Amino acid sequence: MFDELIGNDRVKKLLRRMLQSSRMPGAMLFSGEDGVGKKLFALEIARALNCRLPQGLEACGTCPACKRILKINYPAGDDSDDWKGIIWTDHPDVGLVVAPKRVLLVDQMRAIENAANYRPFEGKARVFIVEDADKLNENSANALLKILEEPPPTSHVILLTSRPAWLLPTIRSRCQVIRFSPLAAAEIENYLTQNKIADAAEARVRARVARGSLSRALEEDLDDFLEQRKAMLEVLDALARSDDRLQLLRSAEQLNEAQYKDEYETRLDVLETLIRDAWLLSLDANAGIVVNEDVLPQLKSVAKGLDSKRPAIWIGQIEEMREQLVVNINRKPATDALFLTMAAASATELPAKRRYIIK
Ligand SMILES: [Zn+2]
């Protein structure tokens, strides 16, 4: 049942309409951020088409066919050879392909074409899901074109991607494109509490750090996140005060410490969400829409009297720095410079000394 999946009500409506008119497209492209449920929706279509005891138009979720479709036989190890073919579910008509390394292979697309040309073995429709379809290169994309163009009426190919722009136009134009939205924080929060994955307080934080992705909400190491956020909150506070250069340089140094090397980009992400929150608060926005709602008092103290032009400039400066990181500038001096420029940003327009205290 689509109702068991969270969010994306618009997509549910659309898919129900397609099931109702018996016109489920043979080629579809699900686009949307990672972790919003694209694969689960695709599997739910496979279930709806193959369920033995359909409830109206939708899958019952409990018959053997429904259960077996959710059992995906991913190879146990990382050996790329094991990932080269179609990865079948426990149902003989539903399979997936995953790029063994960086690229989806021509052979994998040929395997789909070949399998799609068979009539269903057991159910009513064969469904093939291509994960991370943005990993198609020109050759493998071309190998897939024919089956996307004229799939047999009992076969459906569903491409999943978080980067639709990376797909060749020839692929996109042959698919019915279905766009998935990020999940609302409240949807994620409900899911976490209802499934007893987290208590109310933790669910609230997880839902907000997830930025619309359930998988991020589930996987995020919360202690790690809280620690990163504490450090970035100190940076934000020092930025707002402008005159605490020592603290800024210390923070820049910490950001560059070897132990945080892998976290560098994440920490910048966290800093950006904090800046956005402070920005919203400086514009007197409703506290309910800030991401880091659990540190509201600290954010309010930063936002108090903050010239709302400054956060906009800060975000621009961070983005600029990120672009430079791509071309491999030396991170250490770049971070020092970033923080100091941010601190200087339109500081002259601000009243002299102000102190905000963060505990
Ligand atoms: Zn069923």
Coordinates of C-alpha atoms and ligand atoms in Angstrom, one line a residue:
M1 CA 0.0 0.0 0.0
F2 CA 1.3 3.4 -0.9
D3 CA 0.0 4.7 2.4
E4 CA 2.6 2.8 4.2
L5 CA 5.3 4.9 2.5
I6 CA 6.0 8.3 4.0
G7 CA 5.6 11.6 2.2
N8 CA 5.2 12.5 -1.5
D9 CA 1.4 12.4 -1.5
R10 CA 1.4 14.0 -5.0
V11 CA 3.4 11.0 -6.4
K12 CA 1.1 8.5 -4.7
K13 CA -1.9 10.1 -6.3
L14 CA -0.2 10.1 -9.7
L15 CA 0.8 6.4 -9.4
R16 CA -2.6 5.4 -8.2
R17 CA -4.1 7.1 -11.3
M18 CA -1.7 5.2 -13.5
L19 CA -2.7 1.9 -11.9
Q20 CA -6.3 2.7 -12.2
S21 CA -6.1 3.4 -15.9
S22 CA -3.9 0.3 -16.3
R23 CA -1.4 2.6 -18.0
M24 CA 1.7 2.2 -15.9
P25 CA 4.4 3.5 -18.2
G26 CA 7.0 1.1 -19.5
A27 CA 9.8 3.5 -18.9
M28 CA 9.9 5.8 -15.9
L29 CA 12.5 8.1 -14.3
F30 CA 12.1 8.8 -10.6
S31 CA 14.1 11.9 -9.7
G32 CA 14.6 13.3 -6.2
E33 CA 17.1 13.5 -3.4
D34 CA 18.7 10.3 -1.9
G35 CA 16.7 8.9 0.9
V36 CA 13.2 10.2 0.0
G37 CA 11.8 6.7 -0.9
K38 CA 12.3 6.4 -4.7
K39 CA 13.3 2.8 -4.5
L40 CA 10.5 1.9 -2.1
F41 CA 8.0 3.5 -4.4
A42 CA 9.4 1.6 -7.4
L43 CA 9.1 -1.7 -5.4
E44 CA 5.6 -0.8 -4.4
I45 CA 4.6 -0.5 -8.0
A46 CA 6.2 -3.9 -8.7
R47 CA 4.1 -5.3 -5.8
A48 CA 0.9 -3.6 -7.0
L49 CA 1.4 -5.2 -10.4
N50 CA 2.2 -8.7 -9.0
C51 CA 0.2 -8.9 -5.8
R52 CA -2.0 -12.1 -5.5
L53 CA -4.6 -10.5 -3.3
P54 CA -4.7 -6.9 -4.4
Q55 CA -6.6 -4.4 -2.3
G56 CA -8.4 -2.5 -4.9
L57 CA -5.6 -1.4 -7.1
E58 CA -2.9 -1.6 -4.5
A59 CA -0.7 -4.4 -3.2
C60 CA -1.8 -6.2 0.0
G61 CA 1.7 -6.2 1.4
T62 CA 1.3 -9.6 3.0
C63 CA 0.9 -12.2 0.3
P64 CA 3.9 -14.3 -0.7
A65 CA 4.5 -12.3 -3.9
C66 CA 4.4 -9.0 -2.0
K67 CA 6.8 -10.3 0.7
R68 CA 9.3 -11.7 -1.8
I69 CA 9.5 -8.6 -3.9
L70 CA 11.0 -6.7 -0.9
K71 CA 13.7 -9.3 -0.4
I72 CA 16.5 -8.1 -2.6
N73 CA 19.4 -10.4 -2.9
Y74 CA 22.2 -7.9 -2.9
P75 CA 25.6 -9.7 -3.0
A76 CA 27.3 -10.1 0.3
G77 CA 30.6 -8.6 -0.5
D78 CA 32.1 -5.7 -2.4
D79 CA 33.6 -7.8 -5.2
S80 CA 32.4 -5.9 -8.2
D81 CA 32.0 -9.1 -10.3
D82 CA 29.1 -10.1 -8.1
W83 CA 27.3 -6.9 -8.9
K84 CA 27.6 -7.1 -12.7
G85 CA 24.3 -8.9 -13.5
I86 CA 20.7 -8.3 -12.5
I87 CA 20.3 -8.5 -8.8
W88 CA 17.0 -10.4 -8.4
T89 CA 14.6 -10.2 -5.6
D90 CA 13.0 -13.3 -4.2
H91 CA 10.4 -12.8 -6.9
P92 CA 11.5 -14.0 -10.4
D93 CA 10.0 -11.0 -12.2
V94 CA 11.5 -8.2 -10.2
G95 CA 15.1 -7.2 -10.3
L96 CA 17.5 -4.3 -9.9
V97 CA 20.8 -3.2 -11.3
V98 CA 23.5 -1.3 -9.3
A99 CA 26.7 0.1 -10.8
P100 CA 29.5 -2.3 -9.7
K101 CA 31.8 0.7 -9.4
R102 CA 31.4 4.2 -10.8
V103 CA 29.6 3.3 -14.0
L104 CA 26.6 1.2 -15.0
L105 CA 27.7 -1.3 -17.6
V106 CA 26.6 -2.0 -21.1
D107 CA 26.3 -5.7 -20.1
Q108 CA 23.9 -4.8 -17.3
M109 CA 21.7 -2.9 -19.7
R110 CA 21.7 -5.8 -22.2
A111 CA 20.7 -8.1 -19.4
I112 CA 17.7 -5.9 -18.6
E113 CA 16.8 -5.8 -22.3
N114 CA 17.0 -9.5 -22.5
A115 CA 15.1 -10.2 -19.4
A116 CA 12.4 -7.6 -20.2
N117 CA 11.7 -9.4 -23.4
Y118 CA 10.4 -12.5 -21.5
R119 CA 6.9 -12.7 -20.4
P120 CA 6.5 -12.7 -16.6
F121 CA 7.4 -16.1 -15.1
E122 CA 5.1 -15.9 -12.1
G123 CA 3.3 -12.6 -11.8
K124 CA 1.7 -10.2 -14.2
A125 CA 4.5 -7.8 -14.9
R126 CA 8.3 -7.7 -14.9
V127 CA 9.9 -4.7 -13.2
F128 CA 13.5 -3.7 -13.5
I129 CA 14.9 -0.9 -11.3
V130 CA 18.1 0.9 -12.3
E131 CA 19.7 2.5 -9.2
D132 CA 21.7 5.7 -9.6
A133 CA 20.8 6.0 -13.2
D134 CA 23.1 9.0 -13.4
K135 CA 25.9 6.4 -13.5
L136 CA 25.0 5.5 -17.1
N137 CA 27.7 6.5 -19.5
E138 CA 27.2 7.1 -23.1
N139 CA 27.6 3.4 -24.1
S140 CA 25.4 2.0 -21.4
A141 CA 22.8 4.7 -21.9
N142 CA 22.7 3.8 -25.6
A143 CA 22.3 0.1 -24.7
L144 CA 19.3 0.9 -22.7
L145 CA 17.6 3.2 -25.2
K146 CA 15.9 0.4 -27.2
I147 CA 14.1 -1.1 -24.3
L148 CA 13.1 2.3 -23.0
E149 CA 11.6 3.1 -26.4
E150 CA 9.6 0.0 -26.8
P151 CA 9.3 -2.1 -23.7
P152 CA 7.0 -5.1 -24.0
P153 CA 3.6 -4.3 -22.4
T154 CA 4.3 -6.6 -19.5
S155 CA 7.7 -5.1 -18.6
H156 CA 8.6 -1.8 -16.8
V157 CA 11.9 -0.2 -16.4
I158 CA 12.2 2.4 -13.6
L159 CA 15.3 4.5 -13.4
L160 CA 16.2 6.2 -10.1
T161 CA 18.4 9.3 -9.8
S162 CA 19.2 12.2 -7.5
R163 CA 21.0 13.9 -10.4
P164 CA 18.5 14.0 -13.3
A165 CA 20.6 16.6 -15.1
W166 CA 23.4 14.1 -15.5
L167 CA 21.3 11.8 -17.7
L168 CA 21.5 12.1 -21.5
P169 CA 18.5 13.9 -22.9
T170 CA 17.7 10.9 -25.1
I171 CA 17.2 8.9 -21.9
R172 CA 15.1 11.5 -20.1
S173 CA 12.9 12.1 -23.1
R174 CA 12.0 8.4 -23.3
C175 CA 10.9 8.2 -19.7
Q176 CA 7.9 9.4 -17.9
V177 CA 9.6 11.6 -15.3
I178 CA 8.3 11.6 -11.8
R179 CA 9.7 14.1 -9.3
F180 CA 10.0 13.3 -5.7
S181 CA 10.1 16.1 -3.1
P182 CA 12.2 16.2 0.1
L183 CA 10.3 14.9 3.0
A184 CA 8.9 17.4 5.5
A185 CA 10.6 17.3 8.9
A186 CA 7.2 16.5 10.5
E187 CA 6.8 13.5 8.3
I188 CA 10.2 12.2 9.2
E189 CA 9.6 12.9 12.9
N190 CA 6.3 11.0 12.9
Y191 CA 7.9 8.1 11.1
L192 CA 10.7 7.9 13.7
T193 CA 8.4 8.0 16.7
Q194 CA 5.7 5.8 15.3
N195 CA 8.2 3.1 14.4
K196 CA 9.9 3.6 17.8
I197 CA 13.2 4.3 16.2
A198 CA 13.8 7.3 18.4
D199 CA 12.2 8.9 21.4
A200 CA 10.4 12.2 20.9
A201 CA 13.3 14.5 21.6
E202 CA 15.8 12.6 19.5
A203 CA 13.2 12.2 16.6
R204 CA 12.8 15.9 16.6
V205 CA 16.6 16.6 16.2
R206 CA 17.0 13.7 13.7
A207 CA 14.1 14.9 11.6
R208 CA 15.7 18.4 11.4
V209 CA 19.2 17.4 10.6
A210 CA 17.9 15.0 7.9
R211 CA 17.2 17.9 5.4
G212 CA 14.3 16.0 3.8
S213 CA 16.0 12.5 3.6
L214 CA 14.8 9.6 5.7
S215 CA 18.0 7.7 5.2
R216 CA 20.0 10.6 6.5
A217 CA 17.6 10.8 9.5
L218 CA 18.3 7.1 10.2
E219 CA 22.0 7.0 9.5
E220 CA 23.2 10.3 11.0
D221 CA 25.4 9.7 14.0
L222 CA 23.7 12.0 16.4
D223 CA 26.6 12.5 18.9
D224 CA 28.8 13.3 16.0
F225 CA 26.4 15.7 14.6
L226 CA 25.8 17.4 18.0
E227 CA 29.5 17.9 18.5
Q228 CA 30.0 19.3 15.0
R229 CA 27.1 21.6 15.5
K230 CA 28.5 22.9 18.9
A231 CA 31.8 23.7 17.2
M232 CA 30.0 25.5 14.3
L233 CA 27.8 27.4 16.7
E234 CA 30.9 28.8 18.3
V235 CA 32.1 29.9 14.9
L236 CA 28.7 31.5 14.2
D237 CA 28.8 33.3 17.5
A238 CA 32.3 34.6 16.9
L239 CA 31.3 35.7 13.4
A240 CA 28.4 37.7 14.7
R241 CA 30.6 39.4 17.3
S242 CA 33.1 40.1 14.5
D243 CA 35.8 41.1 16.9
D244 CA 36.7 37.7 18.2
R245 CA 39.4 36.9 15.7
L246 CA 41.3 34.6 18.0
Q247 CA 38.2 32.4 18.4
L248 CA 37.8 32.3 14.7
L249 CA 41.3 31.4 14.0
R250 CA 41.1 28.7 16.6
S251 CA 37.9 27.4 15.0
A252 CA 39.5 27.4 11.6
E253 CA 42.4 25.5 12.9
Q254 CA 40.2 23.0 14.5
L255 CA 38.2 22.5 11.3
N256 CA 41.5 21.6 9.6
E257 CA 42.7 19.1 12.2
A258 CA 43.4 15.8 10.7
Q259 CA 40.8 14.0 12.8
Y260 CA 38.0 16.1 11.2
K261 CA 39.4 15.8 7.7
D262 CA 36.4 13.7 6.4
E263 CA 34.0 16.0 8.2
Y264 CA 35.2 19.2 6.7
E265 CA 32.4 19.5 4.1
T266 CA 29.7 18.3 6.6
R267 CA 30.8 20.9 9.1
L268 CA 30.5 23.6 6.4
D269 CA 27.0 22.2 5.7
V270 CA 26.1 22.5 9.4
L271 CA 27.5 26.0 9.6
E272 CA 25.3 27.0 6.7
T273 CA 22.1 25.7 8.3
L274 CA 23.0 27.6 11.4
I275 CA 23.6 30.8 9.4
R276 CA 20.3 30.3 7.6
D277 CA 18.5 29.9 10.9
A278 CA 20.1 33.0 12.4
W279 CA 19.2 34.8 9.3
L280 CA 15.5 33.8 9.6
L281 CA 15.5 34.8 13.2
S282 CA 17.1 38.2 12.4
L283 CA 14.2 38.7 10.0
D284 CA 11.7 37.9 12.8
A285 CA 10.7 34.7 11.2
N286 CA 8.6 32.2 13.1
A287 CA 10.8 30.1 15.3
G288 CA 9.0 26.9 14.0
I289 CA 10.7 27.1 10.7
V290 CA 14.3 27.1 11.9
V291 CA 16.2 23.8 11.3
N292 CA 18.1 23.7 14.5
E293 CA 15.1 24.4 16.7
D294 CA 16.6 22.6 19.7
V295 CA 19.3 25.3 20.1
L296 CA 16.9 28.2 19.6
P297 CA 18.1 30.2 22.6
Q298 CA 21.7 30.2 21.3
L299 CA 20.5 31.1 17.8
K300 CA 18.3 33.9 19.1
S301 CA 21.2 35.4 21.0
V302 CA 23.3 35.3 17.8
A303 CA 20.4 36.8 15.7
K304 CA 19.7 39.5 18.2
G305 CA 20.7 42.8 16.6
L306 CA 22.4 40.9 13.7
D307 CA 22.3 42.9 10.4
S308 CA 20.3 40.5 8.2
K309 CA 22.6 41.4 5.2
R310 CA 25.5 39.7 6.9
P311 CA 24.2 36.1 6.8
A312 CA 23.5 36.4 3.1
I313 CA 27.0 37.5 2.5
W314 CA 28.4 34.7 4.7
I315 CA 26.6 32.1 2.7
G316 CA 27.9 33.6 -0.6
Q317 CA 31.4 33.5 0.9
I318 CA 31.1 29.8 1.9
E319 CA 29.8 28.9 -1.5
E320 CA 32.7 30.7 -3.1
M321 CA 35.1 28.8 -0.9
R322 CA 33.5 25.5 -1.8
E323 CA 34.0 26.2 -5.5
Q324 CA 37.7 26.9 -4.8
L325 CA 38.0 23.6 -2.9
V326 CA 37.0 21.8 -6.0
V327 CA 40.2 23.0 -7.7
N328 CA 42.2 21.9 -4.7
I329 CA 43.3 25.1 -3.0
N330 CA 45.2 24.7 0.3
R331 CA 42.5 24.2 2.8
K332 CA 44.2 25.6 5.9
P333 CA 44.9 29.2 4.8
A334 CA 41.7 29.2 2.8
T335 CA 39.7 28.5 6.0
D336 CA 41.5 31.1 8.0
A337 CA 40.8 33.6 5.2
L338 CA 37.2 32.6 4.9
F339 CA 36.4 33.1 8.6
L340 CA 38.2 36.4 8.8
T341 CA 36.6 37.7 5.6
M342 CA 33.2 36.6 6.9
A343 CA 33.9 38.3 10.2
A344 CA 34.8 41.5 8.3
A345 CA 31.7 41.3 6.1
S346 CA 29.9 44.6 6.4
A347 CA 30.9 44.7 10.0
T348 CA 31.5 48.4 9.6
E349 CA 27.8 48.9 9.2
L350 CA 27.2 47.5 12.6
P351 CA 27.1 49.3 15.9
A352 CA 30.4 48.9 17.8
K353 CA 30.9 46.4 20.6
R354 CA 28.3 43.7 21.1
R355 CA 28.6 40.5 23.1
Y356 CA 26.5 37.4 22.6
I357 CA 27.3 34.5 24.8
I358 CA 27.0 30.9 23.9
K359 CA 27.2 28.2 26.4
Ligands
ZN1 ZN 0.1 -9.0 -2.1

